[in-house]
């Protein structure tokens, strides 16, 4: 933002008349990652890049052939950023992992937040070894979410 500063030169005895100067503060470019809350009235939480999450997930899905494991938002400030090396895999081969709302080569533009989900098909009571990952071309920062997933 812009700030107006009144400058006065003084020798300790007398001072000059004030002179206004405009100071412009420019935010450093950055890419923010938010984890979106699924709770009613919940607040999205600011996560940091590089991002890494490891764990296990057990889900019972009613009436759907997929489950959403997480929802995130990317917010570019001061410049655009490019997604590269996007991958969603299941090392066990029992399900199909995918990103929804994010693509390889996609540009994240200031003022246009990008929301994406980590989605999987059901595992049929078997264990999937899923990894969701991408890299930010301009900074080298990475996102990695790994889970052992079991669904109905």
PDB file of C-alpha atoms in Angstrom:
ATOM      1  CA  UNK A   1       0.000   0.000   0.000  1.00  0.00           C
ATOM      2  CA  UNK A   2       0.891   3.655  -0.135  1.00  0.00           C
ATOM      3  CA  UNK A   3       1.756   5.660   2.964  1.00  0.00           C
ATOM      4  CA  UNK A   4       2.211   9.408   3.346  1.00  0.00           C
ATOM      5  CA  UNK A   5       5.036  10.455   5.654  1.00  0.00           C
ATOM      6  CA  UNK A   6       5.605  14.029   6.829  1.00  0.00           C
ATOM      7  CA  UNK A   7       9.346  14.788   6.941  1.00  0.00           C
ATOM      8  CA  UNK A   8      10.762  17.551   9.134  1.00  0.00           C
ATOM      9  CA  UNK A   9      14.438  18.445   9.353  1.00  0.00           C
ATOM     10  CA  UNK A  10      15.516  19.788  12.741  1.00  0.00           C
ATOM     11  CA  UNK A  11      18.749  20.838  14.410  1.00  0.00           C
ATOM     12  CA  UNK A  12      17.147  20.484  17.809  1.00  0.00           C
ATOM     13  CA  UNK A  13      16.305  24.171  18.023  1.00  0.00           C
ATOM     14  CA  UNK A  14      14.181  24.868  14.972  1.00  0.00           C
ATOM     15  CA  UNK A  15      12.611  22.678  12.336  1.00  0.00           C
ATOM     16  CA  UNK A  16      11.782  23.003   8.683  1.00  0.00           C
ATOM     17  CA  UNK A  17       8.200  23.071   7.465  1.00  0.00           C
ATOM     18  CA  UNK A  18       6.838  19.518   6.963  1.00  0.00           C
ATOM     19  CA  UNK A  19       7.228  18.021   3.510  1.00  0.00           C
ATOM     20  CA  UNK A  20       4.960  15.102   2.566  1.00  0.00           C
ATOM     21  CA  UNK A  21       6.557  12.065   0.923  1.00  0.00           C
ATOM     22  CA  UNK A  22       4.723   9.051  -0.461  1.00  0.00           C
ATOM     23  CA  UNK A  23       6.222   5.670   0.437  1.00  0.00           C
ATOM     24  CA  UNK A  24       4.991   2.661  -1.532  1.00  0.00           C
ATOM     25  CA  UNK A  25       5.310  -0.738   0.176  1.00  0.00           C
ATOM     26  CA  UNK A  26       5.388  -3.685  -2.215  1.00  0.00           C
ATOM     27  CA  UNK A  27       4.755  -7.169  -0.848  1.00  0.00           C
ATOM     28  CA  UNK A  28       7.397  -9.757  -1.637  1.00  0.00           C
ATOM     29  CA  UNK A  29       6.171 -12.267  -4.216  1.00  0.00           C
ATOM     30  CA  UNK A  30       5.121 -15.566  -2.676  1.00  0.00           C
ATOM     31  CA  UNK A  31       2.828 -18.517  -3.168  1.00  0.00           C
ATOM     32  CA  UNK A  32       0.617 -19.370  -0.192  1.00  0.00           C
ATOM     33  CA  UNK A  33      -0.899 -22.807   0.402  1.00  0.00           C
ATOM     34  CA  UNK A  34      -4.058 -23.165   2.492  1.00  0.00           C
ATOM     35  CA  UNK A  35      -5.653 -26.357   3.767  1.00  0.00           C
ATOM     36  CA  UNK A  36      -9.402 -25.902   3.375  1.00  0.00           C
ATOM     37  CA  UNK A  37     -11.512 -26.795   6.392  1.00  0.00           C
ATOM     38  CA  UNK A  38     -14.464 -29.124   5.796  1.00  0.00           C
ATOM     39  CA  UNK A  39     -16.091 -28.176   9.092  1.00  0.00           C
ATOM     40  CA  UNK A  40     -19.103 -25.874   9.118  1.00  0.00           C
ATOM     41  CA  UNK A  41     -17.768 -22.452  10.072  1.00  0.00           C
ATOM     42  CA  UNK A  42     -14.196 -23.802  10.026  1.00  0.00           C
ATOM     43  CA  UNK A  43     -11.274 -21.602   9.067  1.00  0.00           C
ATOM     44  CA  UNK A  44      -8.880 -22.444   6.258  1.00  0.00           C
ATOM     45  CA  UNK A  45      -5.393 -22.885   7.683  1.00  0.00           C
ATOM     46  CA  UNK A  46      -2.238 -21.450   6.160  1.00  0.00           C
ATOM     47  CA  UNK A  47       0.234 -24.223   5.410  1.00  0.00           C
ATOM     48  CA  UNK A  48       3.765 -23.627   4.197  1.00  0.00           C
ATOM     49  CA  UNK A  49       5.624 -24.727   1.119  1.00  0.00           C
ATOM     50  CA  UNK A  50       7.419 -27.035   0.970  1.00  0.00           C
ATOM     51  CA  UNK A  51       4.504 -29.118   2.272  1.00  0.00           C
ATOM     52  CA  UNK A  52       4.721 -32.742   3.399  1.00  0.00           C
ATOM     53  CA  UNK A  53       2.049 -34.903   5.003  1.00  0.00           C
ATOM     54  CA  UNK A  54       2.304 -38.623   5.785  1.00  0.00           C
ATOM     55  CA  UNK A  55      -0.310 -40.783   7.440  1.00  0.00           C
ATOM     56  CA  UNK A  56      -3.047 -43.333   7.077  1.00  0.00           C
ATOM     57  CA  UNK A  57      -6.702 -42.877   6.229  1.00  0.00           C
ATOM     58  CA  UNK A  58      -9.690 -45.191   6.655  1.00  0.00           C
ATOM     59  CA  UNK A  59     -12.943 -44.080   5.015  1.00  0.00           C
ATOM     60  CA  UNK A  60     -16.391 -45.577   4.502  1.00  0.00           C
ATOM     61  CA  UNK A  61     -18.040 -44.010   1.474  1.00  0.00           C
ATOM     62  CA  UNK A  62     -21.801 -44.027   1.086  1.00  0.00           C
ATOM     63  CA  UNK A  63     -23.152 -43.636  -2.441  1.00  0.00           C
ATOM     64  CA  UNK A  64     -19.952 -42.487  -4.136  1.00  0.00           C
ATOM     65  CA  UNK A  65     -17.234 -44.274  -6.056  1.00  0.00           C
ATOM     66  CA  UNK A  66     -14.574 -41.800  -4.892  1.00  0.00           C
ATOM     67  CA  UNK A  67     -13.321 -40.161  -1.695  1.00  0.00           C
ATOM     68  CA  UNK A  68     -11.717 -36.761  -1.226  1.00  0.00           C
ATOM     69  CA  UNK A  69      -8.646 -36.956   0.994  1.00  0.00           C
ATOM     70  CA  UNK A  70      -7.920 -33.253   1.201  1.00  0.00           C
ATOM     71  CA  UNK A  71      -8.793 -29.865  -0.235  1.00  0.00           C
ATOM     72  CA  UNK A  72      -6.290 -27.044  -0.673  1.00  0.00           C
ATOM     73  CA  UNK A  73      -6.007 -23.530  -2.085  1.00  0.00           C
ATOM     74  CA  UNK A  74      -3.037 -21.856  -3.766  1.00  0.00           C
ATOM     75  CA  UNK A  75      -2.821 -18.052  -3.650  1.00  0.00           C
ATOM     76  CA  UNK A  76      -0.189 -16.208  -5.710  1.00  0.00           C
ATOM     77  CA  UNK A  77       0.986 -12.837  -4.423  1.00  0.00           C
ATOM     78  CA  UNK A  78       3.040 -10.450  -6.533  1.00  0.00           C
ATOM     79  CA  UNK A  79       3.710 -12.794  -9.477  1.00  0.00           C
ATOM     80  CA  UNK A  80       2.529 -15.934 -11.267  1.00  0.00           C
ATOM     81  CA  UNK A  81       3.694 -19.464 -10.479  1.00  0.00           C
ATOM     82  CA  UNK A  82       3.685 -22.648 -12.569  1.00  0.00           C
ATOM     83  CA  UNK A  83       2.806 -26.196 -11.462  1.00  0.00           C
ATOM     84  CA  UNK A  84       5.173 -28.899 -12.742  1.00  0.00           C
ATOM     85  CA  UNK A  85       5.879 -32.590 -12.105  1.00  0.00           C
ATOM     86  CA  UNK A  86       2.266 -33.155 -11.017  1.00  0.00           C
ATOM     87  CA  UNK A  87       1.663 -36.795 -10.107  1.00  0.00           C
ATOM     88  CA  UNK A  88      -0.924 -38.839  -8.228  1.00  0.00           C
ATOM     89  CA  UNK A  89      -0.074 -42.511  -7.816  1.00  0.00           C
ATOM     90  CA  UNK A  90      -1.002 -45.671  -5.942  1.00  0.00           C
ATOM     91  CA  UNK A  91       2.096 -47.844  -5.525  1.00  0.00           C
ATOM     92  CA  UNK A  92      -0.124 -50.792  -4.515  1.00  0.00           C
ATOM     93  CA  UNK A  93      -2.181 -50.528  -7.711  1.00  0.00           C
ATOM     94  CA  UNK A  94      -5.557 -50.988  -5.992  1.00  0.00           C
ATOM     95  CA  UNK A  95      -7.056 -47.542  -6.664  1.00  0.00           C
ATOM     96  CA  UNK A  96      -6.730 -44.509  -8.904  1.00  0.00           C
ATOM     97  CA  UNK A  97      -5.403 -41.327  -7.301  1.00  0.00           C
ATOM     98  CA  UNK A  98      -5.969 -37.956  -8.978  1.00  0.00           C
ATOM     99  CA  UNK A  99      -5.848 -34.210  -8.545  1.00  0.00           C
ATOM    100  CA  UNK A 100      -9.104 -32.360  -9.269  1.00  0.00           C
ATOM    101  CA  UNK A 101      -8.703 -28.665 -10.103  1.00  0.00           C
ATOM    102  CA  UNK A 102      -4.937 -28.714 -10.697  1.00  0.00           C
ATOM    103  CA  UNK A 103      -3.000 -29.635 -13.848  1.00  0.00           C
ATOM    104  CA  UNK A 104       0.615 -29.968 -14.919  1.00  0.00           C
ATOM    105  CA  UNK A 105       1.763 -26.684 -16.485  1.00  0.00           C
ATOM    106  CA  UNK A 106      -1.087 -24.726 -14.877  1.00  0.00           C
ATOM    107  CA  UNK A 107      -0.275 -21.108 -13.987  1.00  0.00           C
ATOM    108  CA  UNK A 108      -1.387 -19.747 -10.619  1.00  0.00           C
ATOM    109  CA  UNK A 109      -2.092 -16.042 -11.203  1.00  0.00           C
ATOM    110  CA  UNK A 110      -2.299 -13.284  -8.544  1.00  0.00           C
ATOM    111  CA  UNK A 111      -5.927 -12.464  -7.741  1.00  0.00           C
ATOM    112  CA  UNK A 112      -7.210 -15.838  -8.975  1.00  0.00           C
ATOM    113  CA  UNK A 113      -6.946 -18.378  -6.153  1.00  0.00           C
ATOM    114  CA  UNK A 114      -6.779 -22.006  -7.281  1.00  0.00           C
ATOM    115  CA  UNK A 115      -8.608 -24.669  -5.272  1.00  0.00           C
ATOM    116  CA  UNK A 116      -7.780 -28.342  -5.735  1.00  0.00           C
ATOM    117  CA  UNK A 117      -8.701 -31.705  -4.201  1.00  0.00           C
ATOM    118  CA  UNK A 118      -6.870 -34.981  -3.666  1.00  0.00           C
ATOM    119  CA  UNK A 119      -9.260 -37.698  -4.848  1.00  0.00           C
ATOM    120  CA  UNK A 120      -9.153 -41.501  -4.911  1.00  0.00           C
ATOM    121  CA  UNK A 121     -11.359 -44.279  -6.170  1.00  0.00           C
ATOM    122  CA  UNK A 122     -12.470 -46.788  -3.531  1.00  0.00           C
ATOM    123  CA  UNK A 123     -10.008 -49.513  -2.537  1.00  0.00           C
ATOM    124  CA  UNK A 124     -12.421 -52.409  -1.896  1.00  0.00           C
ATOM    125  CA  UNK A 125     -11.099 -52.969   1.652  1.00  0.00           C
ATOM    126  CA  UNK A 126      -7.524 -53.242   0.351  1.00  0.00           C
ATOM    127  CA  UNK A 127      -4.675 -50.895   1.279  1.00  0.00           C
ATOM    128  CA  UNK A 128      -3.596 -48.309  -1.270  1.00  0.00           C
ATOM    129  CA  UNK A 129      -0.212 -46.565  -0.993  1.00  0.00           C
ATOM    130  CA  UNK A 130      -0.993 -43.156  -2.419  1.00  0.00           C
ATOM    131  CA  UNK A 131       1.250 -40.188  -3.119  1.00  0.00           C
ATOM    132  CA  UNK A 132       0.136 -36.807  -4.472  1.00  0.00           C
ATOM    133  CA  UNK A 133       2.950 -34.451  -5.465  1.00  0.00           C
ATOM    134  CA  UNK A 134       3.923 -31.404  -7.494  1.00  0.00           C
ATOM    135  CA  UNK A 135       6.692 -28.831  -7.740  1.00  0.00           C
ATOM    136  CA  UNK A 136       6.578 -25.052  -8.178  1.00  0.00           C
ATOM    137  CA  UNK A 137       8.725 -24.286 -11.218  1.00  0.00           C
ATOM    138  CA  UNK A 138       9.854 -20.812 -10.174  1.00  0.00           C
ATOM    139  CA  UNK A 139      10.864 -21.637  -6.572  1.00  0.00           C
ATOM    140  CA  UNK A 140      11.530 -25.381  -6.527  1.00  0.00           C
ATOM    141  CA  UNK A 141       9.162 -25.737  -3.562  1.00  0.00           C
ATOM    142  CA  UNK A 142       7.231 -29.007  -3.385  1.00  0.00           C
ATOM    143  CA  UNK A 143       3.901 -30.386  -2.216  1.00  0.00           C
ATOM    144  CA  UNK A 144       3.767 -34.035  -1.125  1.00  0.00           C
ATOM    145  CA  UNK A 145       0.857 -35.849   0.500  1.00  0.00           C
ATOM    146  CA  UNK A 146       1.302 -39.588   1.185  1.00  0.00           C
ATOM    147  CA  UNK A 147      -1.191 -41.903   2.807  1.00  0.00           C
ATOM    148  CA  UNK A 148      -2.030 -45.534   3.335  1.00  0.00           C
ATOM    149  CA  UNK A 149      -5.683 -45.525   2.284  1.00  0.00           C
ATOM    150  CA  UNK A 150      -8.343 -48.156   2.974  1.00  0.00           C
ATOM    151  CA  UNK A 151     -11.978 -47.729   1.928  1.00  0.00           C
ATOM    152  CA  UNK A 152     -14.986 -49.942   1.409  1.00  0.00           C
TER     153      UNK A 152
END
